[in-house]
PDB file of C-alpha atoms in Angstrom:
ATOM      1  CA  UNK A   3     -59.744  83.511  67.016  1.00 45.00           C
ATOM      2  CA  UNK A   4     -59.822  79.773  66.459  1.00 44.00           C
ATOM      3  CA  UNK A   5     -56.565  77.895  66.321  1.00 47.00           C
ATOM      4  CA  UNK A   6     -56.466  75.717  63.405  1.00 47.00           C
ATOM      5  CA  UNK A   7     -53.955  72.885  63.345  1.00 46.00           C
ATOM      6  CA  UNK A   8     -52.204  71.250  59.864  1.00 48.00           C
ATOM      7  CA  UNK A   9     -53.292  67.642  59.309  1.00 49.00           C
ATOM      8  CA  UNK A  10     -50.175  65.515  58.379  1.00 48.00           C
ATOM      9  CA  UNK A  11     -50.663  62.728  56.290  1.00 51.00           C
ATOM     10  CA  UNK A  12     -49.803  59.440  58.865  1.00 52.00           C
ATOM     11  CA  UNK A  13     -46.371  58.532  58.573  1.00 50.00           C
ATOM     12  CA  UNK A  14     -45.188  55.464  56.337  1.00 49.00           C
ATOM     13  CA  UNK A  15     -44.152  52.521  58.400  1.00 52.00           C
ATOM     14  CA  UNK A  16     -40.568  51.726  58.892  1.00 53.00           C
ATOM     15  CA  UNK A  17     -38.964  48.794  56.249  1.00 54.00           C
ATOM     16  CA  UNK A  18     -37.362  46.282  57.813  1.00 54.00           C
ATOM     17  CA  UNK A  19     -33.704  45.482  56.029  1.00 57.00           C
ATOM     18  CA  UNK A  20     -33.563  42.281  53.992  1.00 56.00           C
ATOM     19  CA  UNK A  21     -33.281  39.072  55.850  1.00 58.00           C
ATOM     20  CA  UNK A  22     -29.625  37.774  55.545  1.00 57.00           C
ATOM     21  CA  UNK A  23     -29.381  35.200  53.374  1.00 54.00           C
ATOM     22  CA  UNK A  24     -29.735  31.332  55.302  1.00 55.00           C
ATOM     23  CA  UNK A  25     -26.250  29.951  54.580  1.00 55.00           C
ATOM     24  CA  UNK A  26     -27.950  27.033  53.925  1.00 54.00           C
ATOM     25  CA  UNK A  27     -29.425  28.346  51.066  1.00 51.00           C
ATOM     26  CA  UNK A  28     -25.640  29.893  50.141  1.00 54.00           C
ATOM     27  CA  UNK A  29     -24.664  26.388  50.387  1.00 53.00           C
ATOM     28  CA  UNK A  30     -27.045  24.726  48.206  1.00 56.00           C
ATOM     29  CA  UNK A  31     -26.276  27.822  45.473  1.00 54.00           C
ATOM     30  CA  UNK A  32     -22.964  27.124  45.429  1.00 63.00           C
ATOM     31  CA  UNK A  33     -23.446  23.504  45.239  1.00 59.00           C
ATOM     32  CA  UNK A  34     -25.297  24.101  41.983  1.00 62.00           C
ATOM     33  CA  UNK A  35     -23.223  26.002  40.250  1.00 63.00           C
ATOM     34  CA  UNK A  36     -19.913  23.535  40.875  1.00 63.00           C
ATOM     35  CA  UNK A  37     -22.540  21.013  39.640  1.00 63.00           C
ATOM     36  CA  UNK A  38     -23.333  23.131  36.890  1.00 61.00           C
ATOM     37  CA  UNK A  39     -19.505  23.429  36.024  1.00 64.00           C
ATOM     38  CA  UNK A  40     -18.504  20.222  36.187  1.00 60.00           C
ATOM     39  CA  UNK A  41     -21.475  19.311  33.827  1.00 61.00           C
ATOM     40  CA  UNK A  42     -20.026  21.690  31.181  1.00 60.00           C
ATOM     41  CA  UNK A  43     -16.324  20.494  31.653  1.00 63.00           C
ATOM     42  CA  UNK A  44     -17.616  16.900  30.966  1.00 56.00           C
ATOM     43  CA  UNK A  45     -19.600  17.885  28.324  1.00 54.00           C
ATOM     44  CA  UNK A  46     -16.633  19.969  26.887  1.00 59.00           C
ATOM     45  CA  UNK A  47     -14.425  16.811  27.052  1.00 55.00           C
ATOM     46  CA  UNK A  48     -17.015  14.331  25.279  1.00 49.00           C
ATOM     47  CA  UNK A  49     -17.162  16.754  22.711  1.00 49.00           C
ATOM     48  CA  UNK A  50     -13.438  16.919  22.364  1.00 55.00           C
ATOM     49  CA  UNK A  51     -13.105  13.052  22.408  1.00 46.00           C
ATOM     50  CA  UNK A  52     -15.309  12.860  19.370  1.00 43.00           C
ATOM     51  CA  UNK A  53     -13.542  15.562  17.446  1.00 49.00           C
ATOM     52  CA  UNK A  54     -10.579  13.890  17.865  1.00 47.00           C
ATOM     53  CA  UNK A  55     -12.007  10.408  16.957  1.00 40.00           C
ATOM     54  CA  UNK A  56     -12.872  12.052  14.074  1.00 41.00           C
ATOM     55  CA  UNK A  57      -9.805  13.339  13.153  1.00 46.00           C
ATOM     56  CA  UNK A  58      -8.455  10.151  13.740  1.00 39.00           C
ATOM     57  CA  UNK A  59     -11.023   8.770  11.189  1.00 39.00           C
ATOM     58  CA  UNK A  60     -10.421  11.274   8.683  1.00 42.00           C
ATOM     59  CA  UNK A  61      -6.379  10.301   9.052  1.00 44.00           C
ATOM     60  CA  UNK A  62      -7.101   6.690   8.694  1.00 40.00           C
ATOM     61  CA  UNK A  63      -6.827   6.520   5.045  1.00 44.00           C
ATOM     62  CA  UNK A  64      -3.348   8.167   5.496  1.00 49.00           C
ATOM     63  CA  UNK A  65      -1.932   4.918   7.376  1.00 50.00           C
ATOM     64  CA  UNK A  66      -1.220   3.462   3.960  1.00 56.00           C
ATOM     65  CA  UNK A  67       1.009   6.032   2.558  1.00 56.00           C
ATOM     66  CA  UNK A  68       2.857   6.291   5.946  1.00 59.00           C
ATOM     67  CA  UNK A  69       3.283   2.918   5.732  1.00 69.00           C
ATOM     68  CA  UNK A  70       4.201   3.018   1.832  1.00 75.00           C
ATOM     69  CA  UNK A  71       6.627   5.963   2.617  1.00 78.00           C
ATOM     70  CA  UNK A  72       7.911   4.374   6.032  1.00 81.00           C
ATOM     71  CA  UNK A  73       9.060   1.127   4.190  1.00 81.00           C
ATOM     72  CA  UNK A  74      10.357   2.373   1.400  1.00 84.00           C
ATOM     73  CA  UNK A  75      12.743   4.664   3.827  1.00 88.00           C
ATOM     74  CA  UNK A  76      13.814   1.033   5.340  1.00 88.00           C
ATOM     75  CA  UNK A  77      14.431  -0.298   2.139  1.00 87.00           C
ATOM     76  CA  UNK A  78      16.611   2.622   0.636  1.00 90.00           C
ATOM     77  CA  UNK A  79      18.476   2.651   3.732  1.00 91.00           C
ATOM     78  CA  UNK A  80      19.062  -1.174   3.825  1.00 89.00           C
ATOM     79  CA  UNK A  81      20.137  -1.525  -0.441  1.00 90.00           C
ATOM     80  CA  UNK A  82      22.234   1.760   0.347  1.00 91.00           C
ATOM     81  CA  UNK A  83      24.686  -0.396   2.335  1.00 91.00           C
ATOM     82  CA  UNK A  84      25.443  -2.597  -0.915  1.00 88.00           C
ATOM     83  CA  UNK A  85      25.114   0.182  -3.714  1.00 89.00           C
ATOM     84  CA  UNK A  86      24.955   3.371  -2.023  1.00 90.00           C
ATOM     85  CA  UNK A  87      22.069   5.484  -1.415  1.00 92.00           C
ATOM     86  CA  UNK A  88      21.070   7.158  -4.677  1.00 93.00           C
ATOM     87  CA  UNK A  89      21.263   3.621  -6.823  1.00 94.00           C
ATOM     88  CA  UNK A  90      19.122   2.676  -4.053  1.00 93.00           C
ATOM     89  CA  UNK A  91      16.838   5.448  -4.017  1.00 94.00           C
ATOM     90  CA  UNK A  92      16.197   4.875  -7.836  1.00 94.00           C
ATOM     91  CA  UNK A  93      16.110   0.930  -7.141  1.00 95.00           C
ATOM     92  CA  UNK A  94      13.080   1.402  -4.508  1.00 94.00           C
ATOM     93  CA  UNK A  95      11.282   3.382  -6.842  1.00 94.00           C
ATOM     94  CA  UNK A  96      11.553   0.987  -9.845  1.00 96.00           C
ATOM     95  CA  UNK A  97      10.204  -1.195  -7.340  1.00 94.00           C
ATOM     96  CA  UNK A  98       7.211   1.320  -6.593  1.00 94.00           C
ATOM     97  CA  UNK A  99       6.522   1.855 -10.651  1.00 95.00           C
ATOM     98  CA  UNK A 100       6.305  -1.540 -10.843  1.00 95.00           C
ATOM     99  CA  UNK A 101       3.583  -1.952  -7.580  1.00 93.00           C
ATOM    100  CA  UNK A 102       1.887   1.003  -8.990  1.00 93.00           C
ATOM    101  CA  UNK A 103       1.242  -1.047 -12.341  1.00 94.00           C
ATOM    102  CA  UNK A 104      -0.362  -3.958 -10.086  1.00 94.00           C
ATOM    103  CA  UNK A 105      -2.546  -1.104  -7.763  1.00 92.00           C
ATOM    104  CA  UNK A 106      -3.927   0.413 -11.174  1.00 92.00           C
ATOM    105  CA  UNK A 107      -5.082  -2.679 -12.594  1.00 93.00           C
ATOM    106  CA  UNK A 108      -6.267  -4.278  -9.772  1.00 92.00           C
ATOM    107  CA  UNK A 109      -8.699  -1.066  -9.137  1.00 90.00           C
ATOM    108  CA  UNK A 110      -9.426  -0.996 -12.946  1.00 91.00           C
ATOM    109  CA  UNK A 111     -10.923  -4.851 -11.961  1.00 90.00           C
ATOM    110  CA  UNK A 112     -12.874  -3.256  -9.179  1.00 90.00           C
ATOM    111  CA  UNK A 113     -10.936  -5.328  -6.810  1.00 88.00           C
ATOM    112  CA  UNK A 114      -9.762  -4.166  -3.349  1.00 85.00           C
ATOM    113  CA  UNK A 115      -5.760  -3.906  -2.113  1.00 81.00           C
ATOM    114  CA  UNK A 116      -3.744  -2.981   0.020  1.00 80.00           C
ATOM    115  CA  UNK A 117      -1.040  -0.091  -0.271  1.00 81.00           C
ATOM    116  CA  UNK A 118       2.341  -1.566  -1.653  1.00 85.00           C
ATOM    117  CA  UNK A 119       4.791  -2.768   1.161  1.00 86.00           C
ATOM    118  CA  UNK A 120       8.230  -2.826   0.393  1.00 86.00           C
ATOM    119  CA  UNK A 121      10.116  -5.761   2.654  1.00 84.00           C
ATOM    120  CA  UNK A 122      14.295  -4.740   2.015  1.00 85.00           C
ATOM    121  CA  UNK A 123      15.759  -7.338  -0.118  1.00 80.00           C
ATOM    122  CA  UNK A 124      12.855  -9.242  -0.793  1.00 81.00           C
ATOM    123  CA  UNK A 125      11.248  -6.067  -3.256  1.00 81.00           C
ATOM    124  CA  UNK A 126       7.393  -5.113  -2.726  1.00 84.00           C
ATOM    125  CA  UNK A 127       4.012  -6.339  -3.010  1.00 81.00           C
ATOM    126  CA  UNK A 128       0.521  -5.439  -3.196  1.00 85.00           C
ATOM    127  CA  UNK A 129      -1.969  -7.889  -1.043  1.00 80.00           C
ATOM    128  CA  UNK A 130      -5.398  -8.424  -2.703  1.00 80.00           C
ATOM    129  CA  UNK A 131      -8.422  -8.211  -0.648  1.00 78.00           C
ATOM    130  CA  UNK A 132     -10.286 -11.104  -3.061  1.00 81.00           C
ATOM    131  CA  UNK A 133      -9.129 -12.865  -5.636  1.00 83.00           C
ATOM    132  CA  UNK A 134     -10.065 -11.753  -9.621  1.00 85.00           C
ATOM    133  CA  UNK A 135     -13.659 -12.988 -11.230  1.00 85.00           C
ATOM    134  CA  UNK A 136     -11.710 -14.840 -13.825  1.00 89.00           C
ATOM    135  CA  UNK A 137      -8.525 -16.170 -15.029  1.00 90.00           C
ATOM    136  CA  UNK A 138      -8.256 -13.779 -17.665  1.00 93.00           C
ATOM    137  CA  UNK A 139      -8.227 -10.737 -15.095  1.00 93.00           C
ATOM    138  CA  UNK A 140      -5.659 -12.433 -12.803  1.00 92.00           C
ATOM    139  CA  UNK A 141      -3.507 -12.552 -16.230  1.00 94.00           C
ATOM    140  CA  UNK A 142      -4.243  -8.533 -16.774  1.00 95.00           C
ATOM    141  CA  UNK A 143      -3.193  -7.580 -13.144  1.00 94.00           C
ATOM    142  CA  UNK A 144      -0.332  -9.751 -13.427  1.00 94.00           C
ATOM    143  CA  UNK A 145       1.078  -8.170 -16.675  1.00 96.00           C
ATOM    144  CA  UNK A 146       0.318  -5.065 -15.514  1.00 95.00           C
ATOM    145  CA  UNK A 147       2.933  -4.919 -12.808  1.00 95.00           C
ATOM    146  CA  UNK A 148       6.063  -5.922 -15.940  1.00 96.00           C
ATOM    147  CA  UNK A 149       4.320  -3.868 -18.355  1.00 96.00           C
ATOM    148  CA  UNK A 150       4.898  -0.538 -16.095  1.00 96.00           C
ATOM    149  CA  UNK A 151       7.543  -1.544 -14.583  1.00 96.00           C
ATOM    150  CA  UNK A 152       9.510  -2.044 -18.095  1.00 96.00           C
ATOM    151  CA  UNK A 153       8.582   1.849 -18.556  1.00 96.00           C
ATOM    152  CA  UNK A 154       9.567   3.163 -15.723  1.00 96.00           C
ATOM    153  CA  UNK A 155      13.453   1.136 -16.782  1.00 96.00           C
ATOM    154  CA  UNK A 156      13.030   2.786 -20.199  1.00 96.00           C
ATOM    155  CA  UNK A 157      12.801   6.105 -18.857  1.00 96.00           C
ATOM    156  CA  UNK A 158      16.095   5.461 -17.622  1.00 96.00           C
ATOM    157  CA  UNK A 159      17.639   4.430 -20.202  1.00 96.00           C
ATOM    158  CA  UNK A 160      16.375   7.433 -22.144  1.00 96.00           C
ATOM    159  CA  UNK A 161      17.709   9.520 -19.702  1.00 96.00           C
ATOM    160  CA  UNK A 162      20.895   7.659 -20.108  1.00 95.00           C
ATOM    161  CA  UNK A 163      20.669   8.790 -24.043  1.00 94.00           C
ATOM    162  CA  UNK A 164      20.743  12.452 -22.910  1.00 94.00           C
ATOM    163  CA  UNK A 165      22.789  12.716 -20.124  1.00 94.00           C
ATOM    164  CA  UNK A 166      25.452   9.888 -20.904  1.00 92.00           C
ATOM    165  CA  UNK A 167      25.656   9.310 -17.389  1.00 93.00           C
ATOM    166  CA  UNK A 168      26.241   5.214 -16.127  1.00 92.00           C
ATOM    167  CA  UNK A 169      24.038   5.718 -13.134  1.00 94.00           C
ATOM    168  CA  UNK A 170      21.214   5.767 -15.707  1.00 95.00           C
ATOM    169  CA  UNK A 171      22.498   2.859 -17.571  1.00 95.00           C
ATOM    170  CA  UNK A 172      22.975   0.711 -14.344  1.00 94.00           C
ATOM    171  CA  UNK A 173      19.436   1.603 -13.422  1.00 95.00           C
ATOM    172  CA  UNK A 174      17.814   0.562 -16.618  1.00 96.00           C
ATOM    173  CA  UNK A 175      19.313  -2.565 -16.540  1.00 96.00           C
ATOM    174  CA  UNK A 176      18.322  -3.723 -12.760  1.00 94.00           C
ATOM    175  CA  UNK A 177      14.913  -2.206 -13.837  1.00 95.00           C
ATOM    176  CA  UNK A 178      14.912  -4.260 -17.222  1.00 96.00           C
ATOM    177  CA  UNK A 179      16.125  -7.329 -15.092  1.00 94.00           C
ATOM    178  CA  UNK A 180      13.639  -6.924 -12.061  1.00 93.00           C
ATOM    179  CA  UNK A 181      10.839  -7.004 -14.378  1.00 95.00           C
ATOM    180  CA  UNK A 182      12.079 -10.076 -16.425  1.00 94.00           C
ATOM    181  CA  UNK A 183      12.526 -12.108 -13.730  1.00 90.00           C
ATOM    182  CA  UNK A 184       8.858 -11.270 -12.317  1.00 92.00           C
ATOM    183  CA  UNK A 185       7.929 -12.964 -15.608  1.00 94.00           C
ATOM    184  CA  UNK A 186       8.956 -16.331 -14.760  1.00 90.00           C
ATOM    185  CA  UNK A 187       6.058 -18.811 -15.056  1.00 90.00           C
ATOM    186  CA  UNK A 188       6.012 -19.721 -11.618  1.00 87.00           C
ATOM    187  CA  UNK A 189       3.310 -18.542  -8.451  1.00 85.00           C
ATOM    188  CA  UNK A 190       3.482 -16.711  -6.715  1.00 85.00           C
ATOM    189  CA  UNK A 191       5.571 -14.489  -9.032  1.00 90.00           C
ATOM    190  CA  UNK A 192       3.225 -12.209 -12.011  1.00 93.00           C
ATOM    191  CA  UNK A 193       4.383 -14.794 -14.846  1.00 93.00           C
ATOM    192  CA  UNK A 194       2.851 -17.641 -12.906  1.00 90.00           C
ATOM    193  CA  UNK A 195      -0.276 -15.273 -12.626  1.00 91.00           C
ATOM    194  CA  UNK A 196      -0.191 -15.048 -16.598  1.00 92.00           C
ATOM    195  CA  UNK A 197      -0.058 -18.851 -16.859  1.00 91.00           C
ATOM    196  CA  UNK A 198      -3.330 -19.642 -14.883  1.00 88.00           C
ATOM    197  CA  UNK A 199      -5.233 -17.620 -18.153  1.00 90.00           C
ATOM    198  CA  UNK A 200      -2.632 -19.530 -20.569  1.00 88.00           C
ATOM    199  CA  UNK A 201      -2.105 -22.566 -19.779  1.00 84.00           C
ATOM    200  CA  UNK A 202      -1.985 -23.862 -15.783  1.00 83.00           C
ATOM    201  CA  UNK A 203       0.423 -26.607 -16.492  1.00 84.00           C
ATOM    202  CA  UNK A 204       3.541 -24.648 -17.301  1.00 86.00           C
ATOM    203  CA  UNK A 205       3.521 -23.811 -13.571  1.00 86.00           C
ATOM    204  CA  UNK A 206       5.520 -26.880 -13.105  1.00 86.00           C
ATOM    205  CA  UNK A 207       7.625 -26.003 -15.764  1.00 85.00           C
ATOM    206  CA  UNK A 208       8.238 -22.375 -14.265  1.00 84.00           C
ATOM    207  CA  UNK A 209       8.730 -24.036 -10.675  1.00 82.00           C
ATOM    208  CA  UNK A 210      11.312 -27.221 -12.322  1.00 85.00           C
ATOM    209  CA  UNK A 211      13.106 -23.626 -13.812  1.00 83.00           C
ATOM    210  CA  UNK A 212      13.122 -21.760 -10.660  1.00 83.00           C
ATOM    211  CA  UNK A 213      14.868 -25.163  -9.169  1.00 85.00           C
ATOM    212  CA  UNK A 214      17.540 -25.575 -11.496  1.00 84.00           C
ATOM    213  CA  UNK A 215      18.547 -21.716 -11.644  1.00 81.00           C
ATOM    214  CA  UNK A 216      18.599 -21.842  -7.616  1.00 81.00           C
ATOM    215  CA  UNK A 217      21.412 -24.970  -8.063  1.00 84.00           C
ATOM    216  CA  UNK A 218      23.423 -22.493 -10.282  1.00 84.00           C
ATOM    217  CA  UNK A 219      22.391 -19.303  -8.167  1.00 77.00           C
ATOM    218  CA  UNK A 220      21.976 -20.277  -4.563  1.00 77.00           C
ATOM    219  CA  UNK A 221      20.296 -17.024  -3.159  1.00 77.00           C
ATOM    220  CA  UNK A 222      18.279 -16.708  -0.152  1.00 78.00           C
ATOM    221  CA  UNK A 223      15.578 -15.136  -1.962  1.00 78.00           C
ATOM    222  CA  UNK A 224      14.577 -17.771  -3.991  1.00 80.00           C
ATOM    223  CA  UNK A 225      14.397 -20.959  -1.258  1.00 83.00           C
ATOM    224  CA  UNK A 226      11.684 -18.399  -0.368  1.00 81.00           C
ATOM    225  CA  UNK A 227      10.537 -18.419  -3.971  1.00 82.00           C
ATOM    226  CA  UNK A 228      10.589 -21.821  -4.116  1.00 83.00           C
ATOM    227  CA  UNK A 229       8.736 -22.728  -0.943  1.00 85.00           C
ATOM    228  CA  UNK A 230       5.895 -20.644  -1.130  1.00 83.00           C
ATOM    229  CA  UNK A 231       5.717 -21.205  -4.932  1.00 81.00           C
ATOM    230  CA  UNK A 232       5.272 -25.061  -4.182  1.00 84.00           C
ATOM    231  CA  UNK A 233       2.577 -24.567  -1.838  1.00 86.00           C
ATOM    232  CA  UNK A 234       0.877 -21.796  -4.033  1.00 84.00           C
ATOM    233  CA  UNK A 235       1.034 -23.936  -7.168  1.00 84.00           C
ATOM    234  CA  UNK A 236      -0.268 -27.141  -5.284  1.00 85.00           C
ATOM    235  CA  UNK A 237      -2.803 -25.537  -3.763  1.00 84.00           C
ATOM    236  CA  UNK A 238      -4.402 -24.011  -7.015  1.00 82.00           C
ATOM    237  CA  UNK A 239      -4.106 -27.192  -8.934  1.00 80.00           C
ATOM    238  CA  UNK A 240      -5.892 -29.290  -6.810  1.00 80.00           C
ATOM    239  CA  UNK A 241      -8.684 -26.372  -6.440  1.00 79.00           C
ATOM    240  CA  UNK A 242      -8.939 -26.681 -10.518  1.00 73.00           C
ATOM    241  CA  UNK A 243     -10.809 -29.612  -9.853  1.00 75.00           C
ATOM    242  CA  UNK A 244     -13.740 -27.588  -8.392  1.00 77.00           C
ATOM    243  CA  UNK A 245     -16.487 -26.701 -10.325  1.00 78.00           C
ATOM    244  CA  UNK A 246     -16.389 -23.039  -9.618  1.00 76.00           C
ATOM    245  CA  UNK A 247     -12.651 -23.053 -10.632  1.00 77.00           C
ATOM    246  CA  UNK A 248     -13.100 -24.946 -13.207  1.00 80.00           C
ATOM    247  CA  UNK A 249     -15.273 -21.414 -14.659  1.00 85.00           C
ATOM    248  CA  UNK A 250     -12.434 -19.579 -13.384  1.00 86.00           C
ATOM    249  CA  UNK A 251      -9.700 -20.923 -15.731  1.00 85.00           C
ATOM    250  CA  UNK A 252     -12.095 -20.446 -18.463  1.00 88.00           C
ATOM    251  CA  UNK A 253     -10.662 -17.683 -20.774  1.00 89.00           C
ATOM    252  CA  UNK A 254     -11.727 -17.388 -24.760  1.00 92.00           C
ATOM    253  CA  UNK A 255      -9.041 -18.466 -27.054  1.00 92.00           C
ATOM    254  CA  UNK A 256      -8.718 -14.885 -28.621  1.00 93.00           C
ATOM    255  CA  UNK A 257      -8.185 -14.151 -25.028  1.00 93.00           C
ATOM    256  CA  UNK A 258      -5.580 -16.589 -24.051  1.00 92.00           C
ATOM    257  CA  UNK A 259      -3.670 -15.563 -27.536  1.00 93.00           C
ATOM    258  CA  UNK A 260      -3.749 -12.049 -26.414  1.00 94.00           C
ATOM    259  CA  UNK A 261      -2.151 -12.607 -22.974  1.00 94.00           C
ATOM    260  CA  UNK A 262       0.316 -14.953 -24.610  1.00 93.00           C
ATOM    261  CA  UNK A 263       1.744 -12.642 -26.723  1.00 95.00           C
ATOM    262  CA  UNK A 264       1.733  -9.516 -24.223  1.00 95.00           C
ATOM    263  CA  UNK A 265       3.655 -12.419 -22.117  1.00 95.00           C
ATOM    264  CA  UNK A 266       5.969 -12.981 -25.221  1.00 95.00           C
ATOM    265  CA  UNK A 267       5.826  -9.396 -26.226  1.00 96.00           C
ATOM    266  CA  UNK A 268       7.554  -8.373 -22.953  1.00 96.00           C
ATOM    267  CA  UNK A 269      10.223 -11.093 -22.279  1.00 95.00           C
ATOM    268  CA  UNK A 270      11.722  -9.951 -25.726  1.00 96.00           C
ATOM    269  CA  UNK A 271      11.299  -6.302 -24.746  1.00 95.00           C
ATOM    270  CA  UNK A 272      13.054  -6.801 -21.563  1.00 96.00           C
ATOM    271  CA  UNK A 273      15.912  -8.938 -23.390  1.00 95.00           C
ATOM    272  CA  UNK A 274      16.606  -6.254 -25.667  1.00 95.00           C
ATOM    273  CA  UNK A 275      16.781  -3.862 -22.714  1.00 95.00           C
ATOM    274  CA  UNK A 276      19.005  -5.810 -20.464  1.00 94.00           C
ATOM    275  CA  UNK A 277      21.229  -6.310 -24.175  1.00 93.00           C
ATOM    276  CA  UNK A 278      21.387  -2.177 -24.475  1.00 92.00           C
ATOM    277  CA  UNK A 279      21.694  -0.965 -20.924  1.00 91.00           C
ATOM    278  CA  UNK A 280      24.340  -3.893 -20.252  1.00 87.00           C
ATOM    279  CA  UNK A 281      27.367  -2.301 -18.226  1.00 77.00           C
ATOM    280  CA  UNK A 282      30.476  -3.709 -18.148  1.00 71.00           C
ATOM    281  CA  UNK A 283      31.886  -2.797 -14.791  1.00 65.00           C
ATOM    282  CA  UNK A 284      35.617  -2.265 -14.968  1.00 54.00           C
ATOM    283  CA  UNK A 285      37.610  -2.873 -12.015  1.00 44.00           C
ATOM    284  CA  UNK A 286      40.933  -1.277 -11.201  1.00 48.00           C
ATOM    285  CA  UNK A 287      43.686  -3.243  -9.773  1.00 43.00           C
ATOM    286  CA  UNK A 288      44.101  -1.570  -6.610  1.00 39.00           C
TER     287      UNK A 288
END
């Protein structure tokens, strides 16, 4: 009886375990990723930086009103040491009224200005980035200031009408007053600004005006007046020699008689109001 034997298939060969790992190669792995990470924290950053330079940009037009707010805060806190701080609140806003009647013009002219400043006892301003085409539209953004400005001191005194109270009253009038003496003919104040589409010359008469009334009212305010009005007026009248400005002062009859009596029209409207909002302060004799 033959012995037969089972045939096994031949047996697999042993795997070898995975080489370890070089620690070189470790080294160089981590090596990359701190690379890697440091890339993306850089990258993070830059992208940061810009968002915030473009917040920064999209804020920028905010610097005027902070600016606008900020010094009208100064100036209500310095004219609240002489009248107390709601006559003062109301004063700095006539004063803002009246700056807002400049801004609209001046953007109805298509020209360029700055946010109004307000400088404590010396009112506001608006600066112009160019001076008007003409004349004529110098006259209009001069008026303009006056001619809302005189509103915003009738409001007052209608308020006055319906709640009979003298802090209305006393408001109107400074507001009335303000806006009156903005009218004198003399640069750099708005009346001079009418004059150069009226007629150029009464400059001198504004400024010989503005002399006299600082010999009976010596005030601080106007040597300032005064000064920079001199230099203001001489400098434009010698430029009207020019060519170019010689265009400039070039304004239609019809056109000069319309300023005039806007000019006219608002010194008597700003009489009257002084005459009805007049208080007579009574002092007691203690």
């Amino acid at each position: 009886m033959s012995q037969q034997t089972e045939w096994l298939p031949p047996a697999a060969p042993s795997q070898a375990p995975p080489p370890e790992p070089s620690p070189i190669f470790e080294e160089r792995k981590s090596l990359r990723q701190r690379i890697g990470a440091a890339i993306a924290a850089v990258v993070a950053a830059i992208v940061k930086f810009f968002a915030a330079i473009k917040g920064f940009l999209l804020f920028l037009p905010k610097i005027k009103v902070l600016a606008t707010s900020g010094s009208m805060l100064v100036s209500v806190a310095a004219y609240s040491l002489i009248w107390g701080l709601w006559f003062a609140v109301g004063f700095v806003i006539l004063l803002l009224v009246h700056e807002m009647g400049h801004v609209i013009q001046l953007r109805r002219e298509g020209i360029k200005a700055s946010a109004p400043l307000f400088i404590p006892f010396m009112g506001a301003f608006v600066g112009m980035k160019q001076m008007p085409d003409n004349a004529l539209a110098e006259a209009r953004v001069g008026l303009a200031g006056p001619l809302l400005g005189s509103v915003g001191a009738a409001v007052c005194l209608l308020v006055y009408g319906i709640t009979h109270r003298d802090y209305w009253r006393a408001l109107a009038f400074v507001g009335f007053f303000l806006n009156l003496i903005n009218l004198l003919p003399v640069l750099p104040l708005d009346g001079g600004r009418a004059m150069a589409a009226m007629n150029p010359a009464m400059w001198f008469v504004g400024f010989a005006a503005l002399i006299a009334l600082l010999f009976i009212a010596p005030s601080p305010i106007l040597i300032l007046i005064v000064l920079f009005g001199a230099m203001e007026t001489m400098r434009r009248w010698k430029m009207r020699r020019d060519p170019e400005q010689q265009t400039y002062y070039r304004v239609p009859p019809a056109m000069r008689l319309a300023v005039g009596l806007v000019y006219i029209g608002l010194i008597a409207a700003l009489g009257y109001g002084m005459h009805v909002s007049h208080l007579v302060r009574h002092f007691s004799d203690t």
